[in-house]
Short mmCIF file of C-alpha atoms in Angstrom, two decimals:
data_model
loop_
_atom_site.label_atom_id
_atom_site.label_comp_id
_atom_site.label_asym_id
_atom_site.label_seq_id
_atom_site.Cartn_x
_atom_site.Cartn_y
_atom_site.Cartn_z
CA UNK E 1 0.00 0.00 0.00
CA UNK E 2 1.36 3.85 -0.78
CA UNK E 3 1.73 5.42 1.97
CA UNK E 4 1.51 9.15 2.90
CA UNK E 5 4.50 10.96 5.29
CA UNK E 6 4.10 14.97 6.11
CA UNK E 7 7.19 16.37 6.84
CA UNK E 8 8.30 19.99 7.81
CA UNK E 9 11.70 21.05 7.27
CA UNK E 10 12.49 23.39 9.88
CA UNK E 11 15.02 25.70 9.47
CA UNK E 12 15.07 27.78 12.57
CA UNK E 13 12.55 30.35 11.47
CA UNK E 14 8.96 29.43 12.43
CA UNK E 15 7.80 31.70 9.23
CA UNK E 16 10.30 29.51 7.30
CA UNK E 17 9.48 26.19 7.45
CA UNK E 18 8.94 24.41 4.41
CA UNK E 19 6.11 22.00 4.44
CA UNK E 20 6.34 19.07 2.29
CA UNK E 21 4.64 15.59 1.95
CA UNK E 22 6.39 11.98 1.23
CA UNK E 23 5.16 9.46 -0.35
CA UNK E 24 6.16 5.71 -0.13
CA UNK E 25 5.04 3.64 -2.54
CA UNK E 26 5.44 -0.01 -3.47
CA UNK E 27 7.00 -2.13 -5.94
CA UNK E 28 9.84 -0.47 -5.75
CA UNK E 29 9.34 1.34 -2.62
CA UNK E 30 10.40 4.51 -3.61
CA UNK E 31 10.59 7.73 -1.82
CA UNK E 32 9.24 10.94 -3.81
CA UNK E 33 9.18 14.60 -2.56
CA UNK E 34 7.49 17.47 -3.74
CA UNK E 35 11.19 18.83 -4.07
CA UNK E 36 12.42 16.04 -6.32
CA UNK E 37 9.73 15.77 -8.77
CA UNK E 38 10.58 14.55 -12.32
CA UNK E 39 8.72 16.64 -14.01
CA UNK E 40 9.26 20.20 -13.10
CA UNK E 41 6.04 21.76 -14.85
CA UNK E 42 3.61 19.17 -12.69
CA UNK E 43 2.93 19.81 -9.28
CA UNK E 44 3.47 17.33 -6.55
CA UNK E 45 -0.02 15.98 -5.78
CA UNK E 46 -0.60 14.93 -9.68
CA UNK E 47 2.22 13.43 -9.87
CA UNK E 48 1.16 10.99 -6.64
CA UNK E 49 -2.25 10.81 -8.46
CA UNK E 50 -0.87 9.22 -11.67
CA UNK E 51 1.46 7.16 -9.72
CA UNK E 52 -1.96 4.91 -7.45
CA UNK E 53 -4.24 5.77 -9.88
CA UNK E 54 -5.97 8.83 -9.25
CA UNK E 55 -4.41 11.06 -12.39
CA UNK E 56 -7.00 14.06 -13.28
CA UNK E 57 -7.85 14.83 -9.45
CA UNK E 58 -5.29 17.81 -9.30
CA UNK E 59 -6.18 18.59 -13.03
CA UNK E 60 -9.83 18.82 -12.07
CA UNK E 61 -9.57 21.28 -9.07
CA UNK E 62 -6.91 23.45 -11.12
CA UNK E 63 -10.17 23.76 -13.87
CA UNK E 64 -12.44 24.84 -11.03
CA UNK E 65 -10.28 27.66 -9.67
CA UNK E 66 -9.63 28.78 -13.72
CA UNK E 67 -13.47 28.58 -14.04
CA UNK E 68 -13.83 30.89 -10.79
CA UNK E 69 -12.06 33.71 -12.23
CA UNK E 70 -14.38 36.25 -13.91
CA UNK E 71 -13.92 37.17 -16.33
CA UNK E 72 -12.93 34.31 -17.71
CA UNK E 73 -8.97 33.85 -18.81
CA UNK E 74 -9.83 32.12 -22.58
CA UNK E 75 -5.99 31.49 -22.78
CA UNK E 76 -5.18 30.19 -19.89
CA UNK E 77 -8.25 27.62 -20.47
CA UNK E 78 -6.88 26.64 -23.82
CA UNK E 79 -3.31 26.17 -22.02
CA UNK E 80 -5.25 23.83 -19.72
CA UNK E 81 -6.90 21.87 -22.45
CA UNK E 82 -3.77 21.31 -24.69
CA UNK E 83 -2.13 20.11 -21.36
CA UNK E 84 -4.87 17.98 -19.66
CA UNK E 85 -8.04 16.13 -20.43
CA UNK E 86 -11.45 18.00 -19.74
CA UNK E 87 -13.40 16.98 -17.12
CA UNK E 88 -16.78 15.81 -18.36
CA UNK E 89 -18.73 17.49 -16.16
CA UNK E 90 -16.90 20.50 -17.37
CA UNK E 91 -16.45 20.03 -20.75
CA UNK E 92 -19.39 21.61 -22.94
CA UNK E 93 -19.10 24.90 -20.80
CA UNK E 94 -15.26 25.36 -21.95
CA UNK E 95 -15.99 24.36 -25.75
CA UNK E 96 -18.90 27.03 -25.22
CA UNK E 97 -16.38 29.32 -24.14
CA UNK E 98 -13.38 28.77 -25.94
CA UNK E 99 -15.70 28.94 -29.33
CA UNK E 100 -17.16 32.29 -28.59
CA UNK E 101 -20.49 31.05 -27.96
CA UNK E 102 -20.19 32.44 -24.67
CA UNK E 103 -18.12 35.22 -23.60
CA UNK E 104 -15.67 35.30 -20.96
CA UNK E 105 -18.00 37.64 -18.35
CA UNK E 106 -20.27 35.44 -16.60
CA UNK E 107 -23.00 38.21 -16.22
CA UNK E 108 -23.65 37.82 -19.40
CA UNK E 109 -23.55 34.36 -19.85
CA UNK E 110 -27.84 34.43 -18.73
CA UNK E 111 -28.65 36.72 -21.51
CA UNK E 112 -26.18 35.16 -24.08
CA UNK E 113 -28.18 31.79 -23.38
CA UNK E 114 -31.04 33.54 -24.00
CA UNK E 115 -30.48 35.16 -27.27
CA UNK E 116 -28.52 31.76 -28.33
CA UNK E 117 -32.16 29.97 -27.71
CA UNK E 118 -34.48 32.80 -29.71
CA UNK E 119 -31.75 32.75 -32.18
CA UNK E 120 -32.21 28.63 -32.94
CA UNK E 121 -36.07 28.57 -32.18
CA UNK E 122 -36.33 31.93 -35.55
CA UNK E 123 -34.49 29.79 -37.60
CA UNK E 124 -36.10 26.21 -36.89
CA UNK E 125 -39.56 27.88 -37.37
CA UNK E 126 -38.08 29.47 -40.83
CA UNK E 127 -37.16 26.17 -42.30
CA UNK E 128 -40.59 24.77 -41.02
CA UNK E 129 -42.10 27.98 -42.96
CA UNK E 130 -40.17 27.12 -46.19
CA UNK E 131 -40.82 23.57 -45.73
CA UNK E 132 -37.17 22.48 -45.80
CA UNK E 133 -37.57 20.51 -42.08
CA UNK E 134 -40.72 18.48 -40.83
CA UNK E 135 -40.89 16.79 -37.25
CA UNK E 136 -39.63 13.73 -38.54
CA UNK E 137 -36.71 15.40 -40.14
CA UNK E 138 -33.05 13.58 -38.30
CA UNK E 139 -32.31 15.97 -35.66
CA UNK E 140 -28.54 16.28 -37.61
CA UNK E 141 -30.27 17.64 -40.94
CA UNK E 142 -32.37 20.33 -38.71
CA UNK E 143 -28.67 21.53 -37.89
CA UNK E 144 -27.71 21.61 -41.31
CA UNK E 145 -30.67 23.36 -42.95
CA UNK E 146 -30.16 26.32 -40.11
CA UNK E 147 -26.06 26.28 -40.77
CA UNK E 148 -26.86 26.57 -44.11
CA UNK E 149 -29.69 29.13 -43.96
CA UNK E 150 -27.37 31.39 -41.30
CA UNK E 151 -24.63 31.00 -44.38
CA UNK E 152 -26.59 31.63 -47.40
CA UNK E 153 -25.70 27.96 -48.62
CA UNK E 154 -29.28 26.55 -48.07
CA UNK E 155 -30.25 24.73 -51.34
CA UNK E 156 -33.31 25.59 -53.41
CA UNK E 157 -34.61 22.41 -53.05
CA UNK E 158 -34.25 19.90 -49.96
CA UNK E 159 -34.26 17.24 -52.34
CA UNK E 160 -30.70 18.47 -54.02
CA UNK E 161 -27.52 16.34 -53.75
CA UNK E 162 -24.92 17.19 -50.26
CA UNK E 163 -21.91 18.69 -51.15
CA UNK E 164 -18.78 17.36 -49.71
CA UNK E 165 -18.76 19.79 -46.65
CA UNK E 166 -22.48 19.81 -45.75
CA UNK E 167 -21.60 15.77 -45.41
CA UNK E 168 -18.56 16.50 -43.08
CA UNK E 169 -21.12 18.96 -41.05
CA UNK E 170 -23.25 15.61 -40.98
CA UNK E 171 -20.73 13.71 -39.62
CA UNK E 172 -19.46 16.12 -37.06
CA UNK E 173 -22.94 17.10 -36.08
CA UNK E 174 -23.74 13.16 -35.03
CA UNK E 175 -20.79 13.11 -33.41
CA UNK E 176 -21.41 15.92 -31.20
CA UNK E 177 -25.22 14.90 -30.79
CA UNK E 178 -24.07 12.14 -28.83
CA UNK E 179 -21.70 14.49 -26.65
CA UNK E 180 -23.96 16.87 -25.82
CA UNK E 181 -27.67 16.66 -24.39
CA UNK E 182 -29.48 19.75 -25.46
CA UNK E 183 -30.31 20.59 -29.06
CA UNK E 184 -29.29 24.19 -28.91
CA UNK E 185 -25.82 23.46 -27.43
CA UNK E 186 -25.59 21.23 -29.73
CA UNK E 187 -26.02 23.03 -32.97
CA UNK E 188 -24.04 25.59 -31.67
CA UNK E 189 -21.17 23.78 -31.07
CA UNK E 190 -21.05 22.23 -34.19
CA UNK E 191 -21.72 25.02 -35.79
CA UNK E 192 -18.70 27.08 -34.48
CA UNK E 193 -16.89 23.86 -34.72
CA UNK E 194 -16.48 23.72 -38.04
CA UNK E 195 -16.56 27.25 -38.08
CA UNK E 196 -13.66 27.37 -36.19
CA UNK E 197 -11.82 24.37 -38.06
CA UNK E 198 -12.61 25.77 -41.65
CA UNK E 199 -11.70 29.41 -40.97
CA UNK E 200 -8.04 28.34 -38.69
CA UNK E 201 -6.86 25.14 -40.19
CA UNK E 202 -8.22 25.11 -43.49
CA UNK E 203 -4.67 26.09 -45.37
CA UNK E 204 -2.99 23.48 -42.91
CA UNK E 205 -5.10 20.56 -43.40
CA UNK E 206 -3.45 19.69 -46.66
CA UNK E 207 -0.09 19.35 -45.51
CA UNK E 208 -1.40 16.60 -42.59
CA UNK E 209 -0.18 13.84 -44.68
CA UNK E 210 2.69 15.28 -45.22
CA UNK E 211 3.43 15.16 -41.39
CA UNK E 212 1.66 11.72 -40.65
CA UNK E 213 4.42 10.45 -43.25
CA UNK E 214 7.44 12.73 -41.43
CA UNK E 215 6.50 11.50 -37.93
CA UNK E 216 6.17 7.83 -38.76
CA UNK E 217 9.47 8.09 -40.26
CA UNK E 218 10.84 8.82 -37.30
CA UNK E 219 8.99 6.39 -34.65
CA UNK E 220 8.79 3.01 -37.35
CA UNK E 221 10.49 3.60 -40.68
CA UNK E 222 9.90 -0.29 -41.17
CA UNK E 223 5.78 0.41 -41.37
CA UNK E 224 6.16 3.40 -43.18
CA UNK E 225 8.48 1.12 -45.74
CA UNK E 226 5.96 -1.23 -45.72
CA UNK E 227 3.17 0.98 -46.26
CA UNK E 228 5.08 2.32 -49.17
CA UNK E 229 5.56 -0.63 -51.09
CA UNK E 230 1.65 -1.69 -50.90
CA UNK E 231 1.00 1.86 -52.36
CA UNK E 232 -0.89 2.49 -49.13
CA UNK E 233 0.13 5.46 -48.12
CA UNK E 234 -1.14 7.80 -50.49
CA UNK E 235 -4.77 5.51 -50.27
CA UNK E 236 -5.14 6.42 -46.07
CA UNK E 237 -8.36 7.65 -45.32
CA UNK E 238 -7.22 11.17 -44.81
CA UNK E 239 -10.51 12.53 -45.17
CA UNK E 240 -11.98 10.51 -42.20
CA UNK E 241 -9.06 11.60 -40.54
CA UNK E 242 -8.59 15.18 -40.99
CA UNK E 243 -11.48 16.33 -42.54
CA UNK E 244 -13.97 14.73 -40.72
CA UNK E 245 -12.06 15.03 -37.65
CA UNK E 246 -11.77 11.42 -36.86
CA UNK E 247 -16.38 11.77 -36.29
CA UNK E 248 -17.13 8.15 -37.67
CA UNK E 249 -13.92 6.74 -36.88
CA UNK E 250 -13.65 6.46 -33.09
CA UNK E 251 -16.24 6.33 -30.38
CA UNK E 252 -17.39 9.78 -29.00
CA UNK E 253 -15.48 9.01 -25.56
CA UNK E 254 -12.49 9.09 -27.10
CA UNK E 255 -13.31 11.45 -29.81
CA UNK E 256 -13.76 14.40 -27.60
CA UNK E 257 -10.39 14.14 -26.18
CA UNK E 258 -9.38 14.28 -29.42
CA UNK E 259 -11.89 17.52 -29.99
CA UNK E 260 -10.20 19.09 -26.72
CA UNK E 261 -7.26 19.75 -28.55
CA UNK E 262 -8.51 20.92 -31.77
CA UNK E 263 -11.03 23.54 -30.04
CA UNK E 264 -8.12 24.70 -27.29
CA UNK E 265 -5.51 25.24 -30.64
CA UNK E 266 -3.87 22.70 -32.40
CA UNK E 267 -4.80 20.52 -35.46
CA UNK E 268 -1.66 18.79 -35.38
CA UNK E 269 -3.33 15.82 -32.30
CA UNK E 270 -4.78 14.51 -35.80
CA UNK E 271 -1.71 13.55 -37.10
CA UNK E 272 -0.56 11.94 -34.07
CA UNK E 273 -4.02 10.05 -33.28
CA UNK E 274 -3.90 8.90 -37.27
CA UNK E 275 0.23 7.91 -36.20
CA UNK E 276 -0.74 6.31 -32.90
CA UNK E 277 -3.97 3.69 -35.32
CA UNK E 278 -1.14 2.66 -37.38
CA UNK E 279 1.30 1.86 -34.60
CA UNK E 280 -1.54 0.33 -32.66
CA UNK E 281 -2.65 -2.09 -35.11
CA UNK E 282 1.16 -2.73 -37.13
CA UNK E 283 1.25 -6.14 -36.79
CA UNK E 284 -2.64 -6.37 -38.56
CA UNK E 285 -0.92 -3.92 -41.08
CA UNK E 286 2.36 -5.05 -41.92
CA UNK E 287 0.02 -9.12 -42.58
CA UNK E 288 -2.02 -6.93 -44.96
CA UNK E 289 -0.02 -6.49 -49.10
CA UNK E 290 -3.00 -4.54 -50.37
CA UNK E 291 -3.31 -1.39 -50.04
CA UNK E 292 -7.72 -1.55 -50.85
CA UNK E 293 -7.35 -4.00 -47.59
CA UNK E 294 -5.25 -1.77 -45.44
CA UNK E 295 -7.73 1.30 -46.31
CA UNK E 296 -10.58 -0.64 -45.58
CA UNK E 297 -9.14 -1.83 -42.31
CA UNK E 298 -8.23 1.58 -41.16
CA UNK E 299 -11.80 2.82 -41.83
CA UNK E 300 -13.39 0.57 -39.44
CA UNK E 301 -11.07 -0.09 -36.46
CA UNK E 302 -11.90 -2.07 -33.29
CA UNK E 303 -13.37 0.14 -31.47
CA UNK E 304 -12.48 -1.85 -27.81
CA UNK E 305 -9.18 -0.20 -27.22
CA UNK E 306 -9.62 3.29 -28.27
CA UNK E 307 -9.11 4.96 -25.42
CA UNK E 308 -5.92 3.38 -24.97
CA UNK E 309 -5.10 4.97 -28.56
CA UNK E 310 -6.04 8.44 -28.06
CA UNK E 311 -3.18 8.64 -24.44
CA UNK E 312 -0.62 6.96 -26.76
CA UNK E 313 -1.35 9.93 -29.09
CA UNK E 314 -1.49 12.52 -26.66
CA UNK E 315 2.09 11.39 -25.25
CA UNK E 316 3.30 11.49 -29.06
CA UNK E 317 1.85 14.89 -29.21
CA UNK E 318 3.47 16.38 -26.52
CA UNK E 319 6.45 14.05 -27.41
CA UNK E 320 7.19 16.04 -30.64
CA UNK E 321 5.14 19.45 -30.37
CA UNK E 322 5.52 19.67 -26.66
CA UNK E 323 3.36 21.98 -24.18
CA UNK E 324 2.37 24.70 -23.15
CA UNK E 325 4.60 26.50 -20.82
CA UNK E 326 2.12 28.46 -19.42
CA UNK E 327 1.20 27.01 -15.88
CA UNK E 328 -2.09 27.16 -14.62
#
């Protein structure tokens, strides 16, 4: 059993002592101090957490005391989310936030609900007036009619063929309609979502394959070899990747850890979570010689192990782009 030992190292000076906790913990029983940490930008506490079990306690109370401050600091939230998971519990309020959909004062935040609400309900009943949704209409298509009617995209007839991006709003919007409870949220977040993605990493997606190909070089030339020769590589399914976001691909648990990082700043977690698939399942892919097999694979992945996936990518993430310094 870990074991806990507080400790005060007295120097002389009652005003100086330096209170500090040890921690002995099996198998090897080891001896860690606040003062010895390995990891200079994580505090003491989560570093215990991690070690029996408990990692996000620390992480969760550091959110709460950021989500006391009002306003709200919007960078030092996004510092938090490219450094830690999100809470659940706390998660659609700092999407909300760090999309715009609510601004940083919370005396506003009432009002801002408010007007978010009228705002969905005008243009619902529109596209009821026009006849372009009925009540049987999939909740997902209600959310693209009113994204497109906001835009000046909608259609002249319902009836008319998707174009590629109203089927990657689709797929995002059924991602996030299993995320998130309430039908306005919803469409808002999906709707500054792609916003948000489009209008920031549009020019970068492009060059994701690019950096999938650098990366894997550098963590298992041998796949990427063998990848190569089955003309696989340039056959990936980028588009489920990095257009859609991953939506489709993995289970909304571990999707919106994925998400966290995209909406706090950085489109470069989907090269890592596409690296981390193909490291993951290697041995399945270096068995496979055709590259129609190893696309088709990749497109529907056991979905058991996922989690698992996404931390591996994380760590690779923060492996090669590193963190933020900024402590919170």
């Amino acid at each position: 059993m870990a074991g806990l030992i507080s400790c005060s190292d007295v120097s002389g000076d009652d005003d100086a002592q330096d209170h500090f906790i040890l921690i002995v913990l099996p198998y090897p029983s080891i001896w860690y101090s606040r003062k010895m940490a390995e990891d200079p930008q994580r505090n003491f506490r989560s570093h215990y957490y991690e070690k029996v079990g408990f990692r996000g306690v620390e992480e969760k109370k550091s959110l709460e005391i950021l989500l006391k401050d009002d306003p709200l600091d919007v960078e030092k939230l996004c510092t938090f989310a490219q450094r830690y998971p999100l809470p659940s519990m706390y998660r659609v309020l700092v999407w909300k936030v760090l999309l715009g959909i609510l601004p940083p004062h919370y005396e506003s935040h009432s009002a801002v609900v408010t007007f978010r609400k009228e705002q969905f309900q005008d243009l619902l009943q529109a596209l009821q007036v026009i006849r372009f949704v009925q009540d049987s209409t999939p909740q997902v298509w209600v959310y693209l009619r009113m994204y497109q009617l906001e835009s000046g995209t909608l259609p002249r007839r319902p009836s008319q063929s998707l174009e590629p991006e109203d089927e990657v709003f689709i797929a995002i919007a059924e991602a996030m309609e299993e995320m998130v409870e309430n039908d306005v949220d919803a469409y808002w977040l999906v709707k500054c979502f792609v916003n948000q993605f489009n209008n920031k990493y549009g020019d970068s997606v492009p060059h994701l394959p690019k950096s999938l190909e650098h990366y894997l070089n550098l963590e298992d030339s041998k796949l990427l070899t063998h990848l190569k020769m089955c003309s696989a590589m340039s056959k990936l399914p980028y588009d489920l990747w990095f257009v859609h976001c991953f939506s489709g691909c993995l289970p909304e648990s571990s999707l919106q850890r994925v998400w966290d990082k995209i909406i706090s700043g950085s489109c470069k977690i989907l090269v890592f979570v596409a690296m981390e698939i193909l490291l993951t399942f290697k041995m399945k892919l270096m068995a496979m010689n055709k590259a129609e097999n190893i696309t088709q694979f990749l497109q529907n992945i056991p979905q058991e192990n996922t989690d698992a996936i996404i931390s591996k990518a994380i760590d690779l993430w923060h492996k090669y782009i590193g963190t933020p310094v900024h402590s919170v």
